[in-house]
Amino acid sequence: MNVVTLYRPVGKAELDLVEALQFRAFPPRLPGQPIFYPVLNETYAVQIARDWNARETDGSGYVTRFDVDAAFLARYDVEQVGGREHLEYWIPAEDLDAFNAHIVGPIEVVHSFVAAID
């Protein structure tokens, strides 16, 4: 099976939910969150976790890394949302269960950030 390695920047609350799912799936989207957006490169994920999650949420940000079945991902387009390294998949919330079913192996935490206190 061919896989694609993806990254997901998360805050502490989402990480706790991933842990509750035994690092095998991502939790359902909240109301008002119609898209789940894993990103294609670690640098972009670090930017979001460090510069947004850690500063704008609860003071911490994490980067998760996981593999997804490439054949499943082929049904989605890659979206460029800024510079050339800002690449994401936009997975509709109603497709998240199917997406989770195509994660291969565990979801790993590869970076963590804590916001500096001013």
XYZ file of N, CA, C and O in Angstrom:
472
model
N 0.851 -1.176 0.000
C 0.000 0.000 0.000
C 0.893 1.234 0.000
O 1.828 1.333 0.786
N 0.574 2.158 -0.863
C 1.273 3.448 -0.864
C 0.586 4.372 0.125
O -0.648 4.401 0.198
N 1.405 5.116 0.863
C 0.861 6.063 1.838
C 1.419 7.450 1.569
O 2.465 7.603 0.939
N 0.694 8.441 2.070
C 1.132 9.832 2.050
C 1.270 10.251 3.505
O 0.360 10.014 4.313
N 2.400 10.832 3.841
C 2.598 11.343 5.196
C 2.023 12.745 5.266
O 2.335 13.603 4.442
N 1.155 12.954 6.252
C 0.516 14.248 6.467
C 0.810 14.721 7.889
O 1.260 13.945 8.741
N 0.507 15.984 8.117
C 0.726 16.622 9.411
C -0.540 17.365 9.801
O -1.259 17.876 8.947
N -0.782 17.440 11.099
C -1.939 18.187 11.591
C -1.494 18.980 12.804
O -1.129 18.408 13.841
N -1.509 20.320 12.696
C -1.243 21.138 13.882
C -2.495 21.165 14.759
O -3.606 21.334 14.247
N -2.312 20.956 16.054
C -3.448 20.906 16.983
C -3.117 21.655 18.263
O -1.955 21.822 18.621
N -4.151 22.045 18.963
C -4.017 22.579 20.311
C -4.170 21.450 21.319
O -4.401 20.282 20.960
N -4.069 21.775 22.581
C -4.130 20.772 23.649
C -5.473 20.046 23.676
O -5.525 18.828 23.846
N -6.562 20.762 23.476
C -7.885 20.133 23.544
C -8.031 19.068 22.453
O -8.500 17.955 22.725
N -7.612 19.391 21.222
C -7.719 18.399 20.149
C -6.749 17.247 20.378
O -7.092 16.080 20.140
N -5.548 17.538 20.875
C -4.596 16.469 21.161
C -5.160 15.509 22.208
O -5.012 14.290 22.085
N -5.823 16.046 23.231
C -6.432 15.183 24.243
C -7.481 14.255 23.625
O -7.591 13.086 24.011
N -8.235 14.755 22.655
C -9.243 13.928 21.989
C -8.584 12.856 21.119
O -9.059 11.716 21.060
N -7.490 13.207 20.441
C -6.747 12.218 19.649
C -6.202 11.127 20.580
O -6.279 9.933 20.269
N -5.689 11.527 21.729
C -5.195 10.551 22.703
C -6.321 9.635 23.172
O -6.136 8.417 23.294
N -7.497 10.210 23.426
C -8.645 9.406 23.847
C -9.043 8.386 22.778
O -9.603 7.330 23.093
N -8.718 8.695 21.519
C -8.979 7.776 20.400
C -7.765 6.873 20.136
O -7.644 6.291 19.067
N -6.886 6.782 21.123
C -5.706 5.915 21.111
C -4.757 6.225 19.946
O -4.108 5.337 19.399
N -4.691 7.506 19.566
C -3.801 7.965 18.495
C -4.045 7.219 17.183
O -3.131 6.988 16.399
N -5.320 6.897 16.936
C -5.704 6.182 15.713
C -6.670 6.978 14.843
O -6.966 6.561 13.721
N -7.174 8.114 15.350
C -8.177 8.878 14.609
C -8.228 10.312 15.132
O -7.745 10.600 16.234
N -8.832 11.164 14.323
C -9.080 12.543 14.736
C -10.543 12.679 15.124
O -11.409 12.000 14.564
N -10.839 13.549 16.087
C -12.216 13.685 16.565
C -13.104 14.374 15.526
O -12.601 15.068 14.641
N -14.421 14.191 15.659
C -15.340 14.876 14.748
C -15.142 16.391 14.818
O -14.705 16.928 15.848
N -15.448 17.046 13.733
C -15.365 18.505 13.688
C -16.454 19.091 14.568
O -17.525 18.501 14.753
N -16.189 20.264 15.094
C -17.173 20.979 15.896
C -18.149 21.705 14.975
O -17.837 21.957 13.807
N -19.327 22.076 15.496
C -20.226 22.896 14.672
C -19.487 24.150 14.205
O -18.704 24.742 14.949
N -19.694 24.518 12.969
C -18.994 25.676 12.420
C -17.630 25.344 11.855
O -16.900 26.232 11.417
N -17.227 24.073 11.890
C -15.950 23.617 11.321
C -16.251 22.594 10.220
O -16.188 21.383 10.448
N -16.567 23.061 9.025
C -16.997 22.140 7.969
C -15.865 21.378 7.292
O -16.126 20.450 6.532
N -14.614 21.748 7.587
C -13.480 21.132 6.895
C -12.416 20.705 7.897
O -12.098 21.418 8.846
N -11.864 19.530 7.659
C -10.689 19.038 8.373
C -9.521 19.244 7.424
O -9.581 18.818 6.269
N -8.479 19.915 7.872
C -7.402 20.260 6.949
C -6.028 19.776 7.412
O -5.287 20.481 8.046
N -5.670 18.548 7.059
C -4.293 18.122 7.282
C -3.383 18.812 6.277
O -3.812 19.163 5.175
N -2.147 19.030 6.652
C -1.215 19.738 5.771
C -0.154 18.777 5.252
O 0.083 17.714 5.816
N 0.497 19.176 4.155
C 1.396 18.271 3.453
C 2.849 18.357 3.874
O 3.641 17.507 3.476
N 3.216 19.366 4.657
C 4.625 19.419 5.047
C 4.792 19.882 6.486
O 3.990 20.638 7.023
N 5.847 19.401 7.073
C 6.124 19.645 8.485
C 6.393 21.115 8.780
O 5.963 21.637 9.816
N 7.075 21.802 7.877
C 7.397 23.214 8.096
C 6.128 24.045 8.258
O 6.026 24.885 9.156
N 5.163 23.820 7.396
C 3.891 24.540 7.471
C 3.150 24.188 8.767
O 2.614 25.057 9.456
N 3.137 22.905 9.123
C 2.474 22.490 10.358
C 3.119 23.143 11.577
O 2.428 23.581 12.502
N 4.441 23.231 11.579
C 5.149 23.884 12.680
C 4.748 25.355 12.764
O 4.501 25.885 13.859
N 4.680 26.029 11.629
C 4.265 27.448 11.621
C 2.920 27.622 12.314
O 2.743 28.515 13.140
N 1.963 26.781 11.955
C 0.616 26.909 12.524
C 0.631 26.594 14.018
O 0.074 27.347 14.825
N 1.255 25.483 14.396
C 1.262 25.077 15.807
C 1.975 26.087 16.687
O 1.510 26.432 17.774
N 3.105 26.579 16.218
C 3.925 27.507 17.005
C 3.341 28.917 17.003
O 3.241 29.564 18.050
N 2.955 29.388 15.816
C 2.582 30.794 15.671
C 1.092 31.052 15.861
O 0.697 32.202 16.054
N 0.276 30.025 15.798
C -1.154 30.244 16.004
C -1.663 29.449 17.187
O -2.135 30.033 18.153
N -1.575 28.112 17.136
C -2.126 27.305 18.233
C -1.556 27.718 19.580
O -2.304 27.929 20.536
N -0.237 27.828 19.678
C 0.389 28.130 20.970
C 0.074 29.535 21.452
O -0.003 29.778 22.651
N -0.147 30.451 20.537
C -0.390 31.841 20.935
C -1.866 32.194 21.039
O -2.237 33.058 21.819
N -2.700 31.560 20.232
C -4.094 31.980 20.131
C -5.085 31.039 20.800
O -6.251 31.360 20.892
N -4.633 29.883 21.233
C -5.577 28.962 21.868
C -5.276 28.897 23.358
O -5.389 29.881 24.058
N -4.837 27.754 23.828
C -4.627 27.579 25.271
C -3.170 27.688 25.688
O -2.794 27.247 26.759
N -2.335 28.229 24.825
C -0.926 28.410 25.169
C -0.022 27.278 24.747
O 1.172 27.300 25.041
N -0.574 26.284 24.054
C 0.267 25.192 23.574
C -0.166 24.773 22.174
O -1.326 24.912 21.802
N 0.804 24.283 21.419
C 0.533 23.797 20.077
C 1.369 22.567 19.805
O 2.484 22.431 20.326
N 0.836 21.679 19.022
C 1.494 20.403 18.749
C 1.391 20.102 17.254
O 0.427 20.484 16.596
N 2.383 19.394 16.747
C 2.345 18.912 15.373
C 2.238 17.395 15.435
O 3.066 16.733 16.071
N 1.202 16.883 14.784
C 1.061 15.439 14.661
C 1.461 15.021 13.254
O 1.332 15.790 12.300
N 1.962 13.797 13.156
C 2.349 13.225 11.858
C 1.680 11.856 11.746
O 1.629 11.095 12.717
N 1.187 11.568 10.544
C 0.497 10.297 10.330
C 0.489 9.975 8.839
O 0.693 10.849 8.001
N 0.263 8.710 8.537
C 0.203 8.253 7.152
C -1.236 7.930 6.782
O -2.003 7.408 7.605
N -1.565 8.215 5.515
C -2.900 7.935 4.991
C -2.748 7.194 3.670
O -1.843 7.490 2.881
N -3.630 6.258 3.433
C -3.656 5.506 2.181
C -3.738 6.470 0.995
O -4.670 7.265 0.885
N -2.732 6.422 0.133
C -2.644 7.343 -1.006
C -3.827 7.200 -1.956
O -4.305 8.195 -2.514
N -4.310 5.978 -2.157
C -5.445 5.776 -3.062
C -6.689 6.490 -2.542
O -7.454 7.072 -3.316
N -6.893 6.472 -1.234
C -8.027 7.192 -0.653
C -7.871 8.701 -0.858
O -8.810 9.387 -1.252
N -6.676 9.226 -0.591
C -6.443 10.677 -0.719
C -6.591 11.184 -2.149
O -6.858 12.372 -2.353
N -6.439 10.311 -3.115
C -6.493 10.720 -4.524
C -7.826 11.364 -4.889
O -7.908 12.123 -5.867
N -8.875 11.140 -4.112
C -10.180 11.747 -4.421
C -10.246 13.229 -4.040
O -11.186 13.914 -4.383
N -9.247 13.712 -3.319
C -9.220 15.112 -2.867
C -8.115 15.879 -3.568
O -7.052 15.340 -3.839
N -8.371 17.151 -3.813
C -7.360 18.028 -4.400
C -6.493 18.622 -3.305
O -6.942 18.836 -2.176
N -5.247 18.907 -3.649
C -4.364 19.655 -2.760
C -4.678 21.136 -2.969
O -4.766 21.609 -4.098
N -4.860 21.853 -1.878
C -5.180 23.281 -1.921
C -3.962 24.084 -1.474
O -3.372 23.779 -0.439
N -3.592 25.088 -2.249
C -2.517 26.000 -1.855
C -3.173 27.227 -1.247
O -3.962 27.911 -1.899
N -2.850 27.526 0.008
C -3.556 28.569 0.750
C -2.670 29.761 1.103
O -3.052 30.584 1.928
N -1.545 29.864 0.503
C -0.612 30.958 0.766
C 0.604 30.756 -0.102
O 0.485 30.557 -1.306
N 1.768 30.735 0.527
C 3.005 30.475 -0.195
C 3.050 29.051 -0.723
O 2.185 28.225 -0.411
N 4.069 28.755 -1.501
C 4.127 27.443 -2.156
C 4.207 26.280 -1.180
O 3.873 25.152 -1.519
N 4.648 26.526 0.055
C 4.709 25.453 1.047
C 3.417 25.313 1.852
O 3.285 24.400 2.648
N 2.459 26.183 1.633
C 1.196 26.168 2.380
C 0.169 25.305 1.655
O -0.776 25.796 1.052
N 0.372 23.999 1.756
C -0.464 23.034 1.047
C -1.268 22.208 2.038
O -0.728 21.724 3.046
N -2.544 22.041 1.732
C -3.466 21.327 2.611
C -4.403 20.456 1.774
O -4.657 20.746 0.607
N -4.933 19.446 2.408
C -6.117 18.766 1.892
C -7.308 19.341 2.637
O -7.221 19.608 3.836
N -8.403 19.540 1.944
C -9.641 19.986 2.579
C -10.591 18.804 2.583
O -11.229 18.488 1.576
N -10.704 18.169 3.733
C -11.556 16.995 3.886
C -12.878 17.457 4.491
O -12.899 17.967 5.617
N -13.994 17.319 3.774
C -15.282 17.719 4.354
C -15.542 16.968 5.660
O -15.190 15.782 5.795
N -16.138 17.644 6.615
C -16.398 17.046 7.929
C -17.138 15.721 7.812
O -16.855 14.782 8.565
N -18.046 15.624 6.854
C -18.812 14.384 6.716
C -17.964 13.223 6.184
O -18.386 12.068 6.235
N -16.760 13.502 5.697
C -15.851 12.463 5.213
C -14.813 12.054 6.262
O -13.973 11.185 5.999
N -14.845 12.675 7.432
C -13.772 12.441 8.412
C -13.734 10.994 8.901
O -12.645 10.442 9.090
N -14.881 10.342 9.075
C -14.856 8.935 9.505
C -14.137 8.068 8.467
O -13.326 7.215 8.828
N -14.410 8.299 7.184
C -13.737 7.546 6.126
C -12.249 7.874 6.102
O -11.408 6.975 5.933
N -11.912 9.157 6.281
C -10.505 9.554 6.345
C -9.806 8.812 7.481
O -8.742 8.217 7.283
N -10.413 8.829 8.667
C -9.825 8.143 9.818
C -9.623 6.656 9.551
O -8.632 6.070 9.982
N -10.548 6.043 8.834
C -10.453 4.622 8.527
C -9.272 4.312 7.605
O -8.826 3.165 7.535
N -8.759 5.342 6.924
C -7.642 5.152 6.001
C -6.299 5.639 6.562
O -5.312 5.680 5.840
N -6.278 5.994 7.848
C -5.004 6.293 8.500
C -4.281 4.970 8.713
O -4.865 3.996 9.202
N -3.025 4.934 8.340
C -2.217 3.721 8.440
C -1.234 3.910 9.598
O -0.371 4.776 9.549
N -1.407 3.116 10.643
C -0.525 3.237 11.801
C -0.992 4.327 12.745
O -2.043 4.943 12.559
N -0.177 4.602 13.762
C -0.571 5.583 14.774
C -0.315 7.035 14.345
O 0.490 7.301 13.456
N -1.005 7.920 14.995
C -0.763 9.367 14.886
C 0.314 9.686 15.916
O 0.177 9.335 17.093
N 1.388 10.332 15.483
C 2.507 10.645 16.374
C 2.587 12.146 16.625
O 2.319 12.936 15.723
N 2.980 12.533 17.819
C 3.288 13.927 18.124
C 4.772 14.119 17.845
O 5.610 13.440 18.441
N 5.102 15.043 16.922
C 6.499 15.228 16.534
C 7.083 16.570 16.985
O 8.299 16.736 16.967
N 6.228 17.511 17.385
C 6.691 18.803 17.916
C 5.678 19.307 18.931
O 4.477 19.069 18.784
N 6.162 20.022 19.918
C 5.279 20.709 20.860
C 5.837 22.091 21.146
O 7.055 22.284 21.171
N 4.935 23.036 21.357
C 5.303 24.437 21.594
C 4.462 24.986 22.737
O 3.286 24.662 22.854
N 5.083 25.802 23.550
C 4.401 26.500 24.619
C 4.646 27.981 24.421
O 5.791 28.408 24.194
N 3.582 28.752 24.478
C 3.709 30.204 24.277
C 4.480 30.821 25.431
O 4.325 30.427 26.586
N 5.310 31.774 25.100
C 6.049 32.531 26.120
C 5.075 33.464 26.836
O 4.177 34.036 26.232
N 5.253 33.596 28.118
C 4.426 34.509 28.905
C 5.029 35.900 28.791
O 6.221 36.091 29.052
N 4.203 36.848 28.403
C 4.698 38.225 28.237
C 4.884 38.924 29.568
O 4.292 38.703 30.524
